[in-house]
Amino acid sequence: GYVNARLEKETPIFNKQRIDFAPPEKINSLVVSSNQLCMSLGKDTLLRIDLGKPDEPNQVELGRKDEAKVYKMFLDHTGSHLLIALNTSECLYLNRSVQKVRALSRWKGHLIESVGWNKFLGSETNTGPILVGTAQGQIYEAEISVSEGSLFSTNPDQYFRQVYTLEEESGPAPVCCLEIERGIEGKFFIIATTRKRLFQFVGKVPEGTEQQGFSSIFAMHADHLPSFREFPANLGFSEIAFYTPKLRSNPRSFAWMMGNGVLYGTLDYSRPDSILSDEQVWVYPSDIDITVNKPISIVLTQFHFLLLLPDRVKAVCTLNGQVVFQDLFLEKFGLLTRMIKDPTVQQIWIHTEKVVFRYHVQRESRDVWKMYMNMNKFDLAKEYCKDRPECLDIVLAKEAEHCFQNKRYLDSAKCYALTQNYFEEIALKFIEAKQEEALMEFLIKKLSNLKPSEKTQTTLLTTWLTELYLNWLGILEGDPSQRNLYLDTREKFRTFLSSPKNKECLFNNRASIYELLASHGDTEHMVYFAVIMQDYERVVAHHCQHDEYDEALNVLSRHRDEKLFYKFSPVLIQHIPKKVVDAWISMGSRLDARNLIPALVNYSQSASTQQINEAIRYMEFCVYQLEETQQAIHNYLLSLYALCRRDSLLSYLEQAGTNPNRIHYDLKYALRLCAEHGHHHACVHIYKVMELYEEAVDLALQVDVDLAKSCADLPEDDEELRKKLWLKIARHVVQEEKDVKKAMACLSSCALLKMEDVLPFFPDFVTIDHFKEAICNSLEDYNKHIEELKREMEEATQSAKRIREDIQEMRNKYGSVEPQEKCAACDFPLLNRPFYLFLCGHMFHYDCLLQAVFPNLPAYKQVKLEDLQKKLAATSQPSKSHHRPKDTDTVSLGKGQQSREQIKADIDDIVAAECVYCGELMIRSIDKPFIDPQKYEEEMQSWL
């Protein structure tokens, strides 16, 4: 519910304020428009105040020397044009931008009672065509214009011509009020009032001719009276007020104060002859006596009209005709003279002869909702309290109760759902009235208004609604006359189940919903609900149970769930194998074929060859299109080929190739399978892949000798095996086929076979004539081989001789070193220390070469070199001896010295194996940096 707490007293709608102004003379008349206030003081003074700058009043003297007094003043909607009617039947004009009052000569002789301003063509310098009403009942059309140069170089009144005369039953009557309004399609409405009558003149002014005035409209009524409203009582005058909701818009309502009371209503510009609509008469109450304290003025606001009495102000609500406000003025202020409203700022002004008051209209619509509610105009009531939830709740509750009492249960349910009334009370109310449909509507609306956090309430309403829908559908389904209602209710139920707002709740409580659907036996909606919940397993299972295999497959294909394919494929393939395989193929690589093999195996064991072809089709798709490499898939395809497709089997094996590392089927399994089914060609191929050439040849000889020959040539790197295989073939040809010519052909096919290898296979009774030629060819080959060996021996003898000569030449080779030669590494004289001389010409000191070579040696050679150096140091002589090149150390002085020389020779083999600049050592070090990375910082600092 709502707590309606007010922290301070609420201000009244009409808030009165006394203006801090003490007039030097009595106030005769006051007008206000567009925040411009004009006040007539005494006999000759006019005070103008811009209410935006109230501290800067402007005083203008009328300049009259006679006894003339201000009778009435009229100010246009812009606040620029002021007409001052004098009791001497004269009229003065004053523009806001000037200080001098100007007499309107054409107007002289007419006592002005009213002015109808032109709100459509009027500007600050020109009034446009206006209407003027006199005390004698004439209506004149006039126009006042102020020139831009010398302000009054010409008369301001452009013209002043009579257009009509208003009459009552006794003759011409004063024109109390004039109002000009424009409707749609260029239609104008002119309202004119006398003391007892309200006239309406309606006519069109052609577009572009508005400046020519309204004569044409009045001319239409020259022969007959226009439409009018008349009341018998007479105040001696009347006054009409209008309410305009926005600036520069048309008035929306009117209130006419006359002798019998106040006629008020709305204005409808679409009506052809009269714009007055929804008219009502508020009769003066007993405390208003038109002979003693008759009303003086009237103003109209959005929902009230205010009557000015001599000592008080009454505000009457136009919705119910009740007096809602009365403000009594103290006697010290004097009698109230006039009340006027500024239409632009919606302020109401009241004055006596010495005091001015202003009313501010504040939140006038605050209680309007209550009045509309009491009038059962609930839409309007809700419109005026939409920003006050506590009031809106009251209106909704009242509307709901009203609809319930009038048996409009669905409308009542919709309203109750928006209120804060107790849920249980409302639900019981509909249950007791046996209005299930209205109860459902109430629950639906209540559910839509719940917050996401109210999960318990959401669950309760959702479950209850499901139960109600199912009950209602069950009742309607059994009544053929209610077919259309059944279809409509079913559609609503499905909309309820598929609503995104209910999705989370339905999903979390789907088990309960399934139970409700099952308890009502509603399998149709169970499937529908399962689809919404994306519970496709339940949907497919339902179709399978009812032998609707095509529908089941359609669900699988539509939602493409791999797990469901694996689960239901064993059932579906038994009934619609081709469609199932098509669905598998459409799924492509999303399905793992290994998980489908059990379904295929179960299916193929009980099916015919034609049905097995479907299994083969899918396996071939996996192997050739998806390029599957799983061994189980290839093995199963192989088994299917072995079972019913011999030609495809051999083609598949040959396409798989002979490289065991690139073959995806199990070779041993394939061999056993082919052997069981007697596919010898396939077995031979598998033997070849397994490199079991002897077994391949043995089996091939049972099928085809040419096949065996192709197998015998396969072990290219093993001549002994190849020869053995060819001997098997030869033995088979000789002993089994007894074909000597074919045996001789074997000799020509394999260069490894000789005649003597084959001869043991022939029987003793075979004559030599059959292979005489072969024997001769064999002997010739032997002779050629002997000659070849002789030639090779001679070449070897010559090579040995040349090597001995080269060795002898090397022993005598030497190099010369000049005294000035320097070490290539340290650039010091070479002869100062032991050195090495290489064939390339580079010369190094022993220690320089050792320093250059050692870091680049392998770890094991570094260890060996260090070990040799230690041994050399251990065998050193008392006198220091320096190492010399190997070819200079030729003196042997005993066994110990020979050991020392051997150590030196080993060191030379490591250190001086090649020139450090010209050998492989330089090539291997090409990617090494010139500066050791660990010493880079130190080197860089040394350069700074």
PDB file of C-alpha atoms in Angstrom, residues 600-823:
ATOM      1  CA  LEU A 600      25.588 -49.171 -37.522  1.00  0.00           C
ATOM      2  CA  VAL A 601      26.891 -52.494 -36.235  1.00  0.00           C
ATOM      3  CA  ASN A 602      23.574 -53.347 -34.631  1.00  0.00           C
ATOM      4  CA  TYR A 603      21.774 -52.309 -37.804  1.00  0.00           C
ATOM      5  CA  SER A 604      24.075 -54.105 -40.278  1.00  0.00           C
ATOM      6  CA  GLN A 605      23.939 -57.403 -38.414  1.00  0.00           C
ATOM      7  CA  SER A 606      20.197 -57.685 -38.991  1.00  0.00           C
ATOM      8  CA  ALA A 607      19.911 -55.993 -42.370  1.00  0.00           C
ATOM      9  CA  SER A 608      20.217 -56.929 -46.008  1.00  0.00           C
ATOM     10  CA  THR A 609      23.045 -56.029 -48.385  1.00  0.00           C
ATOM     11  CA  GLN A 610      21.072 -53.056 -49.656  1.00  0.00           C
ATOM     12  CA  GLN A 611      20.740 -51.662 -46.125  1.00  0.00           C
ATOM     13  CA  ILE A 612      24.424 -52.309 -45.403  1.00  0.00           C
ATOM     14  CA  ASN A 613      25.163 -50.014 -48.313  1.00  0.00           C
ATOM     15  CA  GLU A 614      23.827 -47.103 -46.221  1.00  0.00           C
ATOM     16  CA  ALA A 615      26.369 -47.865 -43.530  1.00  0.00           C
ATOM     17  CA  ILE A 616      29.110 -48.056 -46.165  1.00  0.00           C
ATOM     18  CA  ARG A 617      27.936 -44.713 -47.632  1.00  0.00           C
ATOM     19  CA  TYR A 618      28.374 -42.926 -44.320  1.00  0.00           C
ATOM     20  CA  MET A 619      31.725 -44.583 -43.589  1.00  0.00           C
ATOM     21  CA  GLU A 620      32.990 -43.617 -47.047  1.00  0.00           C
ATOM     22  CA  PHE A 621      31.843 -40.034 -46.392  1.00  0.00           C
ATOM     23  CA  CYS A 622      33.859 -39.995 -43.175  1.00  0.00           C
ATOM     24  CA  VAL A 623      36.964 -41.480 -44.798  1.00  0.00           C
ATOM     25  CA  TYR A 624      37.003 -39.664 -48.144  1.00  0.00           C
ATOM     26  CA  GLN A 625      35.177 -36.369 -47.412  1.00  0.00           C
ATOM     27  CA  LEU A 626      35.977 -35.720 -43.771  1.00  0.00           C
ATOM     28  CA  GLU A 627      39.376 -37.448 -44.084  1.00  0.00           C
ATOM     29  CA  GLU A 628      38.939 -39.222 -40.764  1.00  0.00           C
ATOM     30  CA  THR A 629      42.042 -40.999 -39.465  1.00  0.00           C
ATOM     31  CA  GLN A 630      40.477 -42.872 -36.547  1.00  0.00           C
ATOM     32  CA  GLN A 631      41.441 -46.556 -36.732  1.00  0.00           C
ATOM     33  CA  ALA A 632      38.018 -47.750 -35.569  1.00  0.00           C
ATOM     34  CA  ILE A 633      36.319 -46.021 -38.515  1.00  0.00           C
ATOM     35  CA  HIS A 634      38.718 -47.483 -41.075  1.00  0.00           C
ATOM     36  CA  ASN A 635      38.505 -50.945 -39.511  1.00  0.00           C
ATOM     37  CA  TYR A 636      34.714 -50.869 -39.634  1.00  0.00           C
ATOM     38  CA  LEU A 637      34.670 -49.729 -43.260  1.00  0.00           C
ATOM     39  CA  LEU A 638      37.149 -52.512 -44.053  1.00  0.00           C
ATOM     40  CA  SER A 639      34.879 -55.071 -42.398  1.00  0.00           C
ATOM     41  CA  LEU A 640      31.901 -53.835 -44.444  1.00  0.00           C
ATOM     42  CA  TYR A 641      33.931 -54.058 -47.657  1.00  0.00           C
ATOM     43  CA  ALA A 642      35.090 -57.566 -46.744  1.00  0.00           C
ATOM     44  CA  LEU A 643      31.492 -58.562 -46.083  1.00  0.00           C
ATOM     45  CA  CYS A 644      29.933 -57.538 -49.374  1.00  0.00           C
ATOM     46  CA  ARG A 645      32.225 -55.453 -51.600  1.00  0.00           C
ATOM     47  CA  ARG A 646      35.314 -57.367 -52.761  1.00  0.00           C
ATOM     48  CA  ASP A 647      36.278 -54.870 -55.478  1.00  0.00           C
ATOM     49  CA  SER A 648      35.935 -51.879 -53.184  1.00  0.00           C
ATOM     50  CA  LEU A 649      38.067 -53.679 -50.590  1.00  0.00           C
ATOM     51  CA  LEU A 650      41.121 -54.026 -52.843  1.00  0.00           C
ATOM     52  CA  SER A 651      40.646 -50.493 -54.180  1.00  0.00           C
ATOM     53  CA  TYR A 652      40.512 -49.123 -50.632  1.00  0.00           C
ATOM     54  CA  LEU A 653      43.673 -51.030 -49.614  1.00  0.00           C
ATOM     55  CA  GLU A 654      45.589 -49.836 -52.666  1.00  0.00           C
ATOM     56  CA  GLN A 655      44.454 -46.249 -52.125  1.00  0.00           C
ATOM     57  CA  ALA A 656      45.634 -46.389 -48.505  1.00  0.00           C
ATOM     58  CA  GLY A 657      49.181 -47.038 -49.799  1.00  0.00           C
ATOM     59  CA  THR A 658      52.007 -49.223 -48.545  1.00  0.00           C
ATOM     60  CA  ASN A 659      53.590 -46.991 -45.898  1.00  0.00           C
ATOM     61  CA  PRO A 660      52.601 -48.511 -42.525  1.00  0.00           C
ATOM     62  CA  ASN A 661      52.971 -45.113 -40.805  1.00  0.00           C
ATOM     63  CA  ARG A 662      50.333 -43.567 -43.053  1.00  0.00           C
ATOM     64  CA  ILE A 663      47.841 -46.388 -42.960  1.00  0.00           C
ATOM     65  CA  HIS A 664      44.884 -45.826 -40.613  1.00  0.00           C
ATOM     66  CA  TYR A 665      43.475 -49.355 -40.401  1.00  0.00           C
ATOM     67  CA  ASP A 666      44.814 -52.170 -38.209  1.00  0.00           C
ATOM     68  CA  LEU A 667      46.981 -54.360 -40.454  1.00  0.00           C
ATOM     69  CA  LYS A 668      46.632 -57.523 -38.365  1.00  0.00           C
ATOM     70  CA  TYR A 669      42.866 -57.084 -38.073  1.00  0.00           C
ATOM     71  CA  ALA A 670      42.611 -56.468 -41.809  1.00  0.00           C
ATOM     72  CA  LEU A 671      44.728 -59.557 -42.569  1.00  0.00           C
ATOM     73  CA  ARG A 672      42.595 -61.779 -40.374  1.00  0.00           C
ATOM     74  CA  LEU A 673      39.396 -60.352 -41.840  1.00  0.00           C
ATOM     75  CA  CYS A 674      40.499 -60.853 -45.441  1.00  0.00           C
ATOM     76  CA  ALA A 675      41.730 -64.361 -44.687  1.00  0.00           C
ATOM     77  CA  GLU A 676      38.394 -65.285 -43.107  1.00  0.00           C
ATOM     78  CA  HIS A 677      36.513 -64.154 -46.185  1.00  0.00           C
ATOM     79  CA  GLY A 678      39.035 -65.648 -48.654  1.00  0.00           C
ATOM     80  CA  HIS A 679      40.170 -62.351 -50.185  1.00  0.00           C
ATOM     81  CA  HIS A 680      43.653 -63.598 -51.219  1.00  0.00           C
ATOM     82  CA  HIS A 681      44.554 -60.568 -53.328  1.00  0.00           C
ATOM     83  CA  ALA A 682      43.837 -58.349 -50.366  1.00  0.00           C
ATOM     84  CA  CYS A 683      45.874 -60.599 -48.059  1.00  0.00           C
ATOM     85  CA  VAL A 684      48.850 -60.430 -50.443  1.00  0.00           C
ATOM     86  CA  HIS A 685      48.614 -56.611 -50.423  1.00  0.00           C
ATOM     87  CA  ILE A 686      48.542 -56.526 -46.606  1.00  0.00           C
ATOM     88  CA  TYR A 687      51.523 -58.889 -46.415  1.00  0.00           C
ATOM     89  CA  LYS A 688      53.430 -56.508 -48.687  1.00  0.00           C
ATOM     90  CA  VAL A 689      52.575 -53.548 -46.441  1.00  0.00           C
ATOM     91  CA  MET A 690      53.716 -55.550 -43.402  1.00  0.00           C
ATOM     92  CA  GLU A 691      56.967 -56.413 -45.308  1.00  0.00           C
ATOM     93  CA  LEU A 692      56.250 -60.122 -44.903  1.00  0.00           C
ATOM     94  CA  TYR A 693      57.433 -60.815 -48.398  1.00  0.00           C
ATOM     95  CA  GLU A 694      57.871 -64.575 -48.048  1.00  0.00           C
ATOM     96  CA  GLU A 695      54.261 -64.961 -46.858  1.00  0.00           C
ATOM     97  CA  ALA A 696      53.128 -62.614 -49.643  1.00  0.00           C
ATOM     98  CA  VAL A 697      54.915 -64.685 -52.299  1.00  0.00           C
ATOM     99  CA  ASP A 698      53.688 -67.982 -50.872  1.00  0.00           C
ATOM    100  CA  LEU A 699      50.068 -66.777 -50.942  1.00  0.00           C
ATOM    101  CA  ALA A 700      50.461 -65.070 -54.323  1.00  0.00           C
ATOM    102  CA  LEU A 701      51.694 -68.318 -55.880  1.00  0.00           C
ATOM    103  CA  GLN A 702      48.327 -69.820 -54.986  1.00  0.00           C
ATOM    104  CA  VAL A 703      46.616 -67.082 -56.982  1.00  0.00           C
ATOM    105  CA  ASP A 704      48.814 -65.734 -59.734  1.00  0.00           C
ATOM    106  CA  VAL A 705      52.550 -66.168 -60.581  1.00  0.00           C
ATOM    107  CA  ASP A 706      52.756 -62.609 -61.924  1.00  0.00           C
ATOM    108  CA  LEU A 707      51.458 -61.313 -58.574  1.00  0.00           C
ATOM    109  CA  ALA A 708      54.183 -63.333 -56.843  1.00  0.00           C
ATOM    110  CA  LYS A 709      56.820 -61.835 -59.151  1.00  0.00           C
ATOM    111  CA  SER A 710      55.687 -58.312 -58.240  1.00  0.00           C
ATOM    112  CA  CYS A 711      56.077 -59.216 -54.574  1.00  0.00           C
ATOM    113  CA  ALA A 712      59.532 -60.787 -55.060  1.00  0.00           C
ATOM    114  CA  ASP A 713      61.037 -57.542 -56.358  1.00  0.00           C
ATOM    115  CA  LEU A 714      59.914 -55.471 -53.360  1.00  0.00           C
ATOM    116  CA  PRO A 715      62.856 -56.020 -50.927  1.00  0.00           C
ATOM    117  CA  GLU A 716      65.252 -53.924 -52.995  1.00  0.00           C
ATOM    118  CA  ASP A 717      67.852 -53.554 -50.217  1.00  0.00           C
ATOM    119  CA  ASP A 718      68.016 -57.269 -49.365  1.00  0.00           C
ATOM    120  CA  GLU A 719      69.415 -59.168 -52.350  1.00  0.00           C
ATOM    121  CA  GLU A 720      69.610 -62.400 -50.442  1.00  0.00           C
ATOM    122  CA  LEU A 721      65.886 -62.241 -49.590  1.00  0.00           C
ATOM    123  CA  ARG A 722      64.999 -61.233 -53.105  1.00  0.00           C
ATOM    124  CA  LYS A 723      66.943 -64.183 -54.478  1.00  0.00           C
ATOM    125  CA  LYS A 724      65.209 -66.490 -52.040  1.00  0.00           C
ATOM    126  CA  LEU A 725      61.817 -65.240 -53.160  1.00  0.00           C
ATOM    127  CA  TRP A 726      62.627 -65.725 -56.812  1.00  0.00           C
ATOM    128  CA  LEU A 727      63.840 -69.244 -56.042  1.00  0.00           C
ATOM    129  CA  LYS A 728      60.424 -69.931 -54.485  1.00  0.00           C
ATOM    130  CA  ILE A 729      58.777 -68.742 -57.666  1.00  0.00           C
ATOM    131  CA  ALA A 730      61.148 -70.825 -59.824  1.00  0.00           C
ATOM    132  CA  ARG A 731      60.585 -73.953 -57.729  1.00  0.00           C
ATOM    133  CA  HIS A 732      56.802 -73.415 -57.994  1.00  0.00           C
ATOM    134  CA  VAL A 733      57.011 -73.008 -61.768  1.00  0.00           C
ATOM    135  CA  VAL A 734      59.225 -76.064 -62.224  1.00  0.00           C
ATOM    136  CA  GLN A 735      57.735 -78.430 -59.650  1.00  0.00           C
ATOM    137  CA  GLU A 736      54.070 -77.356 -59.616  1.00  0.00           C
ATOM    138  CA  GLU A 737      53.459 -76.068 -63.117  1.00  0.00           C
ATOM    139  CA  LYS A 738      56.277 -78.167 -64.751  1.00  0.00           C
ATOM    140  CA  ASP A 739      56.827 -75.370 -67.242  1.00  0.00           C
ATOM    141  CA  VAL A 740      60.535 -75.219 -68.201  1.00  0.00           C
ATOM    142  CA  LYS A 741      60.065 -72.202 -70.466  1.00  0.00           C
ATOM    143  CA  LYS A 742      58.421 -70.234 -67.701  1.00  0.00           C
ATOM    144  CA  ALA A 743      61.258 -71.257 -65.402  1.00  0.00           C
ATOM    145  CA  MET A 744      63.750 -69.881 -67.904  1.00  0.00           C
ATOM    146  CA  ALA A 745      61.676 -66.672 -68.023  1.00  0.00           C
ATOM    147  CA  CYS A 746      62.211 -66.363 -64.270  1.00  0.00           C
ATOM    148  CA  LEU A 747      65.972 -66.403 -64.869  1.00  0.00           C
ATOM    149  CA  SER A 748      65.660 -63.487 -67.283  1.00  0.00           C
ATOM    150  CA  SER A 749      63.374 -61.577 -64.907  1.00  0.00           C
ATOM    151  CA  CYS A 750      65.807 -61.686 -61.977  1.00  0.00           C
ATOM    152  CA  ALA A 751      69.491 -60.986 -62.440  1.00  0.00           C
ATOM    153  CA  LEU A 752      70.262 -62.605 -59.087  1.00  0.00           C
ATOM    154  CA  LEU A 753      69.261 -66.083 -60.254  1.00  0.00           C
ATOM    155  CA  LYS A 754      71.834 -68.247 -61.996  1.00  0.00           C
ATOM    156  CA  MET A 755      71.348 -71.391 -63.893  1.00  0.00           C
ATOM    157  CA  GLU A 756      73.020 -73.408 -61.196  1.00  0.00           C
ATOM    158  CA  ASP A 757      70.458 -72.080 -58.646  1.00  0.00           C
ATOM    159  CA  VAL A 758      67.593 -73.432 -60.687  1.00  0.00           C
ATOM    160  CA  LEU A 759      69.040 -76.740 -61.879  1.00  0.00           C
ATOM    161  CA  PRO A 760      68.349 -78.657 -58.616  1.00  0.00           C
ATOM    162  CA  PHE A 761      64.630 -78.070 -59.114  1.00  0.00           C
ATOM    163  CA  PHE A 762      64.498 -79.919 -62.430  1.00  0.00           C
ATOM    164  CA  PRO A 763      63.878 -83.671 -62.493  1.00  0.00           C
ATOM    165  CA  ASP A 764      66.643 -85.952 -63.677  1.00  0.00           C
ATOM    166  CA  PHE A 765      64.930 -86.918 -66.933  1.00  0.00           C
ATOM    167  CA  VAL A 766      64.827 -83.366 -68.280  1.00  0.00           C
ATOM    168  CA  THR A 767      67.032 -83.016 -71.367  1.00  0.00           C
ATOM    169  CA  ILE A 768      69.592 -80.246 -71.628  1.00  0.00           C
ATOM    170  CA  ASP A 769      68.067 -78.957 -74.824  1.00  0.00           C
ATOM    171  CA  HIS A 770      65.426 -77.046 -72.848  1.00  0.00           C
ATOM    172  CA  PHE A 771      68.019 -74.888 -71.082  1.00  0.00           C
ATOM    173  CA  LYS A 772      71.122 -75.205 -73.220  1.00  0.00           C
ATOM    174  CA  GLU A 773      70.972 -71.553 -74.077  1.00  0.00           C
ATOM    175  CA  ALA A 774      70.611 -70.574 -70.432  1.00  0.00           C
ATOM    176  CA  ILE A 775      73.716 -72.575 -69.477  1.00  0.00           C
ATOM    177  CA  CYS A 776      75.754 -70.929 -72.222  1.00  0.00           C
ATOM    178  CA  ASN A 777      74.628 -67.491 -71.125  1.00  0.00           C
ATOM    179  CA  SER A 778      75.602 -68.313 -67.547  1.00  0.00           C
ATOM    180  CA  LEU A 779      79.121 -69.437 -68.555  1.00  0.00           C
ATOM    181  CA  GLU A 780      79.589 -66.247 -70.556  1.00  0.00           C
ATOM    182  CA  ASP A 781      78.624 -64.199 -67.547  1.00  0.00           C
ATOM    183  CA  TYR A 782      81.194 -66.018 -65.406  1.00  0.00           C
ATOM    184  CA  ASN A 783      83.947 -65.281 -67.959  1.00  0.00           C
ATOM    185  CA  LYS A 784      83.019 -61.598 -68.011  1.00  0.00           C
ATOM    186  CA  HIS A 785      83.115 -61.460 -64.229  1.00  0.00           C
ATOM    187  CA  ILE A 786      86.599 -63.046 -64.125  1.00  0.00           C
ATOM    188  CA  GLU A 787      87.924 -60.476 -66.593  1.00  0.00           C
ATOM    189  CA  GLU A 788      86.447 -57.676 -64.524  1.00  0.00           C
ATOM    190  CA  LEU A 789      88.183 -58.927 -61.372  1.00  0.00           C
ATOM    191  CA  LYS A 790      91.532 -59.072 -63.172  1.00  0.00           C
ATOM    192  CA  ARG A 791      91.176 -55.464 -64.308  1.00  0.00           C
ATOM    193  CA  GLU A 792      90.354 -54.304 -60.775  1.00  0.00           C
ATOM    194  CA  MET A 793      93.438 -56.091 -59.345  1.00  0.00           C
ATOM    195  CA  GLU A 794      95.725 -54.349 -61.805  1.00  0.00           C
ATOM    196  CA  GLU A 795      94.247 -50.946 -60.901  1.00  0.00           C
ATOM    197  CA  ALA A 796      94.747 -51.649 -57.174  1.00  0.00           C
ATOM    198  CA  THR A 797      98.428 -52.549 -57.765  1.00  0.00           C
ATOM    199  CA  GLN A 798      99.017 -49.254 -59.617  1.00  0.00           C
ATOM    200  CA  SER A 799      97.318 -47.230 -56.849  1.00  0.00           C
ATOM    201  CA  ALA A 800      99.491 -48.808 -54.113  1.00  0.00           C
ATOM    202  CA  LYS A 801     102.611 -47.986 -56.092  1.00  0.00           C
ATOM    203  CA  ARG A 802     101.632 -44.287 -56.461  1.00  0.00           C
ATOM    204  CA  ILE A 803     100.832 -44.029 -52.682  1.00  0.00           C
ATOM    205  CA  ARG A 804     104.307 -45.358 -51.755  1.00  0.00           C
ATOM    206  CA  GLU A 805     105.919 -42.777 -54.032  1.00  0.00           C
ATOM    207  CA  ASP A 806     103.887 -39.943 -52.437  1.00  0.00           C
ATOM    208  CA  ILE A 807     104.913 -41.038 -48.922  1.00  0.00           C
ATOM    209  CA  GLN A 808     108.550 -41.010 -49.879  1.00  0.00           C
ATOM    210  CA  GLU A 809     108.163 -37.534 -51.374  1.00  0.00           C
ATOM    211  CA  MET A 810     106.485 -36.188 -48.214  1.00  0.00           C
ATOM    212  CA  ARG A 811     109.372 -37.399 -46.054  1.00  0.00           C
ATOM    213  CA  ASN A 812     111.754 -35.190 -47.966  1.00  0.00           C
ATOM    214  CA  LYS A 813     109.518 -32.076 -47.906  1.00  0.00           C
ATOM    215  CA  TYR A 814     110.620 -28.974 -45.871  1.00  0.00           C
ATOM    216  CA  GLY A 815     109.874 -25.311 -45.310  1.00  0.00           C
ATOM    217  CA  SER A 816     112.187 -22.320 -44.792  1.00  0.00           C
ATOM    218  CA  VAL A 817     111.733 -19.692 -42.085  1.00  0.00           C
ATOM    219  CA  GLU A 818     113.373 -16.273 -42.349  1.00  0.00           C
ATOM    220  CA  PRO A 819     114.851 -14.660 -39.239  1.00  0.00           C
ATOM    221  CA  GLN A 820     112.453 -11.746 -39.420  1.00  0.00           C
ATOM    222  CA  GLU A 821     109.315 -13.895 -39.571  1.00  0.00           C
ATOM    223  CA  LYS A 822     106.705 -13.144 -36.894  1.00  0.00           C
ATOM    224  CA  CYS A 823     103.999 -15.166 -35.158  1.00  0.00           C
TER     225      CYS A 823
END
